[in-house]
Short mmCIF file of C-alpha atoms and ligand atoms in Angstrom, two decimals:
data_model
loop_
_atom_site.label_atom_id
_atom_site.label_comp_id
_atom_site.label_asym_id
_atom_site.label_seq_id
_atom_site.Cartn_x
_atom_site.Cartn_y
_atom_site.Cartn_z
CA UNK A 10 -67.44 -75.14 32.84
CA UNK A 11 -67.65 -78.43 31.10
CA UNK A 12 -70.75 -79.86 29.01
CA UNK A 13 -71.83 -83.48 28.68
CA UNK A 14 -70.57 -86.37 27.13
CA UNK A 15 -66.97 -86.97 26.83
CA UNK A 16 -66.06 -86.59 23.08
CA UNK A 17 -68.39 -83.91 23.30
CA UNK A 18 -66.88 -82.37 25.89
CA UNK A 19 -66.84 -78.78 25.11
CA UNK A 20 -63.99 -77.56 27.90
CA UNK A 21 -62.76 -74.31 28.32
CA UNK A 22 -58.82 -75.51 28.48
CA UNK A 23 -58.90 -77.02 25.30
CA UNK A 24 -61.37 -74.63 23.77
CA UNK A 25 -58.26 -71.90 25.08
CA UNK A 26 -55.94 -74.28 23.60
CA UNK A 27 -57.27 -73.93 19.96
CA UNK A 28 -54.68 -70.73 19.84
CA UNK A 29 -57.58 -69.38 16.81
CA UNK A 30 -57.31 -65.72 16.12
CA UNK A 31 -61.16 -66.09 15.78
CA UNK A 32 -60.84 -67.38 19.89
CA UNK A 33 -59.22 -64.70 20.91
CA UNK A 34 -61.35 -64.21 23.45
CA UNK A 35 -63.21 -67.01 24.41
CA UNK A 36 -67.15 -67.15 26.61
CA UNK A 37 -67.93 -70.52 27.57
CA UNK A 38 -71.16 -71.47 29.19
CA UNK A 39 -73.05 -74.49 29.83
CA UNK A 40 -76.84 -72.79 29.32
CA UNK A 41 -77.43 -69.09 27.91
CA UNK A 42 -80.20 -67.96 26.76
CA UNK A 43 -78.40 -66.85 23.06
CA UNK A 44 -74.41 -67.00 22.18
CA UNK A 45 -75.63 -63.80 19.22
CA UNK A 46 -77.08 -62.13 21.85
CA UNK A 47 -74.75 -62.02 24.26
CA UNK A 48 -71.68 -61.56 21.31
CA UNK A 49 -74.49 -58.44 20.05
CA UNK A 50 -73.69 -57.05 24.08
CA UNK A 51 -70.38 -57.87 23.84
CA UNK A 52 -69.29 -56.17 20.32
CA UNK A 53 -71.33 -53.09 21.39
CA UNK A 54 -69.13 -52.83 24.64
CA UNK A 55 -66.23 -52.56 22.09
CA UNK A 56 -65.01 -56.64 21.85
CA UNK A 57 -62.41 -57.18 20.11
CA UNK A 58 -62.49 -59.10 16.88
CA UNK A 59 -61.86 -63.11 17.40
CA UNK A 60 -64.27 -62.87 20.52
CA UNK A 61 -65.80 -65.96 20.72
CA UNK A 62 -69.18 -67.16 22.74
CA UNK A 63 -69.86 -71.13 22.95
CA UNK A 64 -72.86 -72.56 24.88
CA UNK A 65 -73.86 -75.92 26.04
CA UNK A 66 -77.61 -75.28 25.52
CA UNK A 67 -79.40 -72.07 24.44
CA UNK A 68 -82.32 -71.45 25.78
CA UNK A 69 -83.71 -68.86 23.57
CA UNK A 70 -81.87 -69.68 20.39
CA UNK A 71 -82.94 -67.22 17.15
CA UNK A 72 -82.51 -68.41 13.47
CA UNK A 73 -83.49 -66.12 10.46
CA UNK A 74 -86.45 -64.42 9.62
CA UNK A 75 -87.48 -63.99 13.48
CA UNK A 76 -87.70 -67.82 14.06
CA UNK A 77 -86.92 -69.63 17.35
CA UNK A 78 -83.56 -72.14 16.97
CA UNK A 79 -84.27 -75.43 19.04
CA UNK A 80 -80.72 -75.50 21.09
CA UNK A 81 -80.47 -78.68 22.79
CA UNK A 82 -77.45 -80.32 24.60
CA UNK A 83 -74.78 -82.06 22.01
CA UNK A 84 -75.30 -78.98 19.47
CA UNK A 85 -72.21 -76.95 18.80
CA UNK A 86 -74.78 -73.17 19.35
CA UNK A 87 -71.61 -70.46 18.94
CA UNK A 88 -71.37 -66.45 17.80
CA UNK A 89 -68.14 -64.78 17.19
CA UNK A 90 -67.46 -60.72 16.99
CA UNK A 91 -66.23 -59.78 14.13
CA UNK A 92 -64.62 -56.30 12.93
CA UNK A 93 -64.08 -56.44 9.24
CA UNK A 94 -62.53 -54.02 7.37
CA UNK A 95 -64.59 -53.42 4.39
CA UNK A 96 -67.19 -51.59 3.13
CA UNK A 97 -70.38 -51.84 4.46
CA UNK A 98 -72.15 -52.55 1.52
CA UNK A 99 -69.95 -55.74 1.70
CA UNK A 100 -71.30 -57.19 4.54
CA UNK A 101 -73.80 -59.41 3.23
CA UNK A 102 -70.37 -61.54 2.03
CA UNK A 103 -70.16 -62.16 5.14
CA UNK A 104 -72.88 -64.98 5.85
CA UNK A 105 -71.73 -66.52 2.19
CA UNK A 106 -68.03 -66.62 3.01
CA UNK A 107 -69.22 -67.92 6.55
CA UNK A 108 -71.49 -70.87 4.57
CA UNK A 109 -68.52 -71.66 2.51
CA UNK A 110 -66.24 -71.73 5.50
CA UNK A 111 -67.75 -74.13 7.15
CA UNK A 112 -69.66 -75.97 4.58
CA UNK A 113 -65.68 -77.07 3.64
CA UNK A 114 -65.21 -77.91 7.42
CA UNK A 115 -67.91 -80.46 7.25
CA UNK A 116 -66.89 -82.09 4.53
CA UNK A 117 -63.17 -82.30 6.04
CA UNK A 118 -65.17 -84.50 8.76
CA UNK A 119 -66.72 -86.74 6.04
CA UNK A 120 -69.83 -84.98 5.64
CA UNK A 121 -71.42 -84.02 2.21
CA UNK A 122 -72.95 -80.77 3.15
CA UNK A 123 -74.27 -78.44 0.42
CA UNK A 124 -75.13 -74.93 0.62
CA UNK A 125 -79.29 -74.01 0.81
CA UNK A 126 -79.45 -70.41 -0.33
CA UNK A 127 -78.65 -67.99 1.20
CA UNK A 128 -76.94 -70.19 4.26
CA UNK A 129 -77.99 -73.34 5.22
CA UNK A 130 -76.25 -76.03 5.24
CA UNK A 131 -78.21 -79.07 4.15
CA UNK A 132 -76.63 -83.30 4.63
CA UNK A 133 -78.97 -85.28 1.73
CA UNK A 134 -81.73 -82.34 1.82
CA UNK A 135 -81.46 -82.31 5.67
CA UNK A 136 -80.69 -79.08 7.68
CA UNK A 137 -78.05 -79.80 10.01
CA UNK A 138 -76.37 -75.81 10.24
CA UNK A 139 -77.95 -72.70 10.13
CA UNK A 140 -76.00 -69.40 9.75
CA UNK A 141 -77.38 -65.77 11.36
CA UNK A 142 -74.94 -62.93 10.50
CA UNK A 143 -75.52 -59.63 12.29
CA UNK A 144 -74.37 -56.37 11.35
CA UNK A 145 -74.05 -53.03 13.62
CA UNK A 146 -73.02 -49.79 11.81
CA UNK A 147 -71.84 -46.61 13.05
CA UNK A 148 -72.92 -43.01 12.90
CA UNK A 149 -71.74 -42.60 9.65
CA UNK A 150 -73.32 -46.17 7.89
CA UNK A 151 -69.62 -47.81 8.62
CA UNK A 152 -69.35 -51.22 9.24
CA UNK A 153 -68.51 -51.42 12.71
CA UNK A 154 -68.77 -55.02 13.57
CA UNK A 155 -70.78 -58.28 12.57
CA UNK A 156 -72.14 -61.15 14.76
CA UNK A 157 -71.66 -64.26 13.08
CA UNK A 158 -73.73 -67.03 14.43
CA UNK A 159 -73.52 -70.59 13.52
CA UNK A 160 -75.75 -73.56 14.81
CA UNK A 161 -74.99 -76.82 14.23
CA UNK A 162 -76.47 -80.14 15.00
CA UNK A 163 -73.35 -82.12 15.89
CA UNK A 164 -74.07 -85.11 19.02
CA UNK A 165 -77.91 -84.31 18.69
CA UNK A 166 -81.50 -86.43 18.46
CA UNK A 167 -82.45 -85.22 14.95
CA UNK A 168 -86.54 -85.52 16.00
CA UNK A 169 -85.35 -82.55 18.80
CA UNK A 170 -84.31 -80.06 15.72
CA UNK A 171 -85.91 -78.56 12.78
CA UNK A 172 -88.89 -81.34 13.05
CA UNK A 173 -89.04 -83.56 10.60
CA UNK A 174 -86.44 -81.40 8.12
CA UNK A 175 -83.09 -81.38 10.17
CA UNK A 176 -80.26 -83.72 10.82
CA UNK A 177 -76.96 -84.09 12.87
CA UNK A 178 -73.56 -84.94 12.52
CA UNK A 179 -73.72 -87.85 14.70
CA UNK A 180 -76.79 -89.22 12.60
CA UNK A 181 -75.00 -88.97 9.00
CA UNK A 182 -71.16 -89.73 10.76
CA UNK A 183 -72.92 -93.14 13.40
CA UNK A 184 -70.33 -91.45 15.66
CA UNK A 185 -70.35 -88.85 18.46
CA UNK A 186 -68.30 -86.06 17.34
CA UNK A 187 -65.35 -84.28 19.15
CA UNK A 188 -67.04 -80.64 19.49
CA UNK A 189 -63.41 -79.16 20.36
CA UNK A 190 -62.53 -80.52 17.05
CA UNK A 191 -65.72 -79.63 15.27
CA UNK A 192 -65.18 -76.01 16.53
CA UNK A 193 -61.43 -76.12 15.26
CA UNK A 194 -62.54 -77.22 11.94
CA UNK A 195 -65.00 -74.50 11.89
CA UNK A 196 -62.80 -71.68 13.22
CA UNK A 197 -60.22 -72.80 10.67
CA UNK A 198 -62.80 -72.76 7.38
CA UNK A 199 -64.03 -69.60 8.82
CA UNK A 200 -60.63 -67.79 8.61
CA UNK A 201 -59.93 -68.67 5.46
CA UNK A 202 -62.59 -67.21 4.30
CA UNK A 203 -63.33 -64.24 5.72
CA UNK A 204 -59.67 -63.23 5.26
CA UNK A 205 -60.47 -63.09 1.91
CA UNK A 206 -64.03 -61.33 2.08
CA UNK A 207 -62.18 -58.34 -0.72
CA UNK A 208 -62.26 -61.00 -3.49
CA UNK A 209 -65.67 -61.54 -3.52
CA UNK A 210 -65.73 -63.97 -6.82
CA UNK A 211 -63.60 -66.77 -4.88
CA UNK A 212 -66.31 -66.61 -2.56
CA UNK A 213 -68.90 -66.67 -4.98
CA UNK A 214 -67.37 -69.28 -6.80
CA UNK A 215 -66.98 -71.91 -4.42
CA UNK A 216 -70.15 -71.01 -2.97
CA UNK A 217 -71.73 -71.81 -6.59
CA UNK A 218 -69.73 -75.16 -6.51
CA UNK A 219 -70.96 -76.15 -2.59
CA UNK A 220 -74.55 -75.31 -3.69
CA UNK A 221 -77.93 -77.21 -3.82
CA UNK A 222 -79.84 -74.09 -5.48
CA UNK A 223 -78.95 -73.35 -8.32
CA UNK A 224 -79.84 -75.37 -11.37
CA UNK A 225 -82.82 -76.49 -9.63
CA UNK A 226 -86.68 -75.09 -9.69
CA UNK A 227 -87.54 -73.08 -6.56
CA UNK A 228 -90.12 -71.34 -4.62
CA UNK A 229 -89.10 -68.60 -2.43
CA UNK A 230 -91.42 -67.21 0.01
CA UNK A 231 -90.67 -63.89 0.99
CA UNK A 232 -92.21 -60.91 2.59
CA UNK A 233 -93.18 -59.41 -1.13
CA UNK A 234 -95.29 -62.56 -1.60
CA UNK A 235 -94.24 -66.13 -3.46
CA UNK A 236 -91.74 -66.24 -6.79
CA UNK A 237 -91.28 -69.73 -8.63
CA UNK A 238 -88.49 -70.08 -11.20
CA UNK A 239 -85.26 -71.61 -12.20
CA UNK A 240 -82.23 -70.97 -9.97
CA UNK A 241 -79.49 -69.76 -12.15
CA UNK A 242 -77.04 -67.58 -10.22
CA UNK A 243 -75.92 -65.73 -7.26
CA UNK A 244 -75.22 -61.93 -7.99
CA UNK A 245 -72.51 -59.49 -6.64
CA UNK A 246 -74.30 -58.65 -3.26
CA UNK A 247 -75.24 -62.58 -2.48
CA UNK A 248 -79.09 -62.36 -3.91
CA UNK A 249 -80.19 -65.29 -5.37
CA UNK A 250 -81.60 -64.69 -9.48
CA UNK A 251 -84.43 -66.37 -11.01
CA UNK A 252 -85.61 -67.37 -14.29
CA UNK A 253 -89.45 -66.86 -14.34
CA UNK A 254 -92.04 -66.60 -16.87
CA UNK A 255 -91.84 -63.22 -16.50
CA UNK A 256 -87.74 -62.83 -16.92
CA UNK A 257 -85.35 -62.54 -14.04
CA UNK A 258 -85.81 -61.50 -10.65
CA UNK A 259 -83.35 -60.99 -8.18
CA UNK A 260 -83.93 -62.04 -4.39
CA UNK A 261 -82.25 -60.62 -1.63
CA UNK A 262 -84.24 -62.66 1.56
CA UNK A 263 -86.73 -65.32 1.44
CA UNK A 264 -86.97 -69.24 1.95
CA UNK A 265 -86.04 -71.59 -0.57
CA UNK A 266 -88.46 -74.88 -1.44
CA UNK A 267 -87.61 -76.94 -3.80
CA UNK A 268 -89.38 -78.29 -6.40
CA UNK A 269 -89.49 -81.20 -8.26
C1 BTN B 323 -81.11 -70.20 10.76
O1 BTN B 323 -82.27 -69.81 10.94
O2 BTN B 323 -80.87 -71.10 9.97
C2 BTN B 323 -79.96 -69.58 11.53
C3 BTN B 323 -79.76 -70.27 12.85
C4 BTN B 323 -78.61 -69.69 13.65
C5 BTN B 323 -78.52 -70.35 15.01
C6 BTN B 323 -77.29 -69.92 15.75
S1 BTN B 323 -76.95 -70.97 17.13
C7 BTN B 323 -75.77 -69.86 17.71
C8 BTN B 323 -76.32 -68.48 17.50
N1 BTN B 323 -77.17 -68.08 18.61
C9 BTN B 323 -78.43 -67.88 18.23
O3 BTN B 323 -79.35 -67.53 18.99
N2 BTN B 323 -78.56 -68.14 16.93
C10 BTN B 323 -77.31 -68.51 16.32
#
């Protein structure tokens, strides 16, 4: 199958071609209804790690917190299977390592992104990649494998995502963008990182350095209700802490605003 456009081409020979251990296996389709969905079928069948699903056009895209992700044509929408070995109260490292990975694969392609806690990466305050990891455990709370999903807005109309809060490669580049070579650059950041999801402060430390939290005033909006502070820190398990009136909280979900 081949999608649209020519630099955008996303074909399966040279898709094969990338040789990634994270492509080890590689799903290709033009339309699906959701690459993490069908990865989630996939990794419960027993897919091997590096099993990679890439799609044209989702037409039932999910982001976080339950929320539809608007998958149009020119997007790079992609899941991969992964099997990591480590705890399972590590897996949360999992979507920061992923933000770091490819927040430094942007910005090999000339593009300033910054890190929105927990995952998003923002171009000038613009979305223009959203993360999903997945985990499934086994009958014993093991980590058995994660779904990593990543979304991003490469050859895209910026008015056709997020509303009036998203961007796209092509709009911040004024160039189409090779989405072989967008997917390369994002396999590569990707396996750099997650090979080293054991040292969790190199993680945390770049993912400190890549950020547009902290040091700024926030509102998160989570299910417990609304918390305003100052955004000092990310802790050992990826929450995000906050300096309030009424000392520090630490958040572990929610979605960052922020203030003036
Ligand atoms: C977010 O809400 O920011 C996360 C968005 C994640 C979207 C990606 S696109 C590929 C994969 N398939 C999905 O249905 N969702 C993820």
């Amino acid at each position: 199958m081949e999608c649209e456009g020519r630099t955008s081409r996303l074909d399966r020979e040279r898709v094969e071609r990338l040789g990634s251990p994270l492509a080890r296996r590689v799903e290709l389709y033009a339309e699906v209804s959701s690459t993490q969905e069908r990865a989630r079928e996939l990794a419960r069948e027993g897919a091997p790690h590096g099993t990679l699903v890439v799609a044209g056009v989702q037409t039932g895209g999910r982001g976080r917190l339950g929320r539809a992700w608007s998958s149009p044509a020119g997007g790079l929408w992609m899941s991969l299977v992964l099997r990591p070995e480590i705890p399972a109260t590590h897996a949360p490292r999992i979507t920061l390592a992923a933000a770091v990975g490819v927040a430094k694969a942007l910005r090999e392609m000339g593009v300033e992104a910054e890190i929105k806690w927990p995952n998003d990466l923002l171009v000038g305050g613009r979305k223009v990649c959203g993360i999903l990891a997945e985990a499934g455990f086994g009958r014993s709370g093991e980590l058995e494998f994660a779904v990593l999903g990543v979304g991003i807005n490469a050859n895209v109309d910026p008015a056709s995502v997020e509303g009036l809060g998203g961007t796209s490669l092509r709009a911040e580049l004024g160039r189409e963008v090779d989405l072989v070579r967008l997917l390369a650059a994002m396999l590569g950041g990707l396996e750099v990182e997650l090979a080293r999801l054991n040292d969790f402060e190199a993680i945390a430390s770049d993912w400190r350095s890549l950020s547009c939290t902290l040091g700024r005033r926030v509102r998160v909006r989570r299910a417990g209700g609304v918390v305003e502070g100052l955004a000092v820190d990310l802790g050992p398990d990826g929450e995000l802490v906050l300096e309030t009136g009424d000392g520090r909280v630490a958040l572990f979900e929610g979605e960052v605003e922020r203030l003036r």
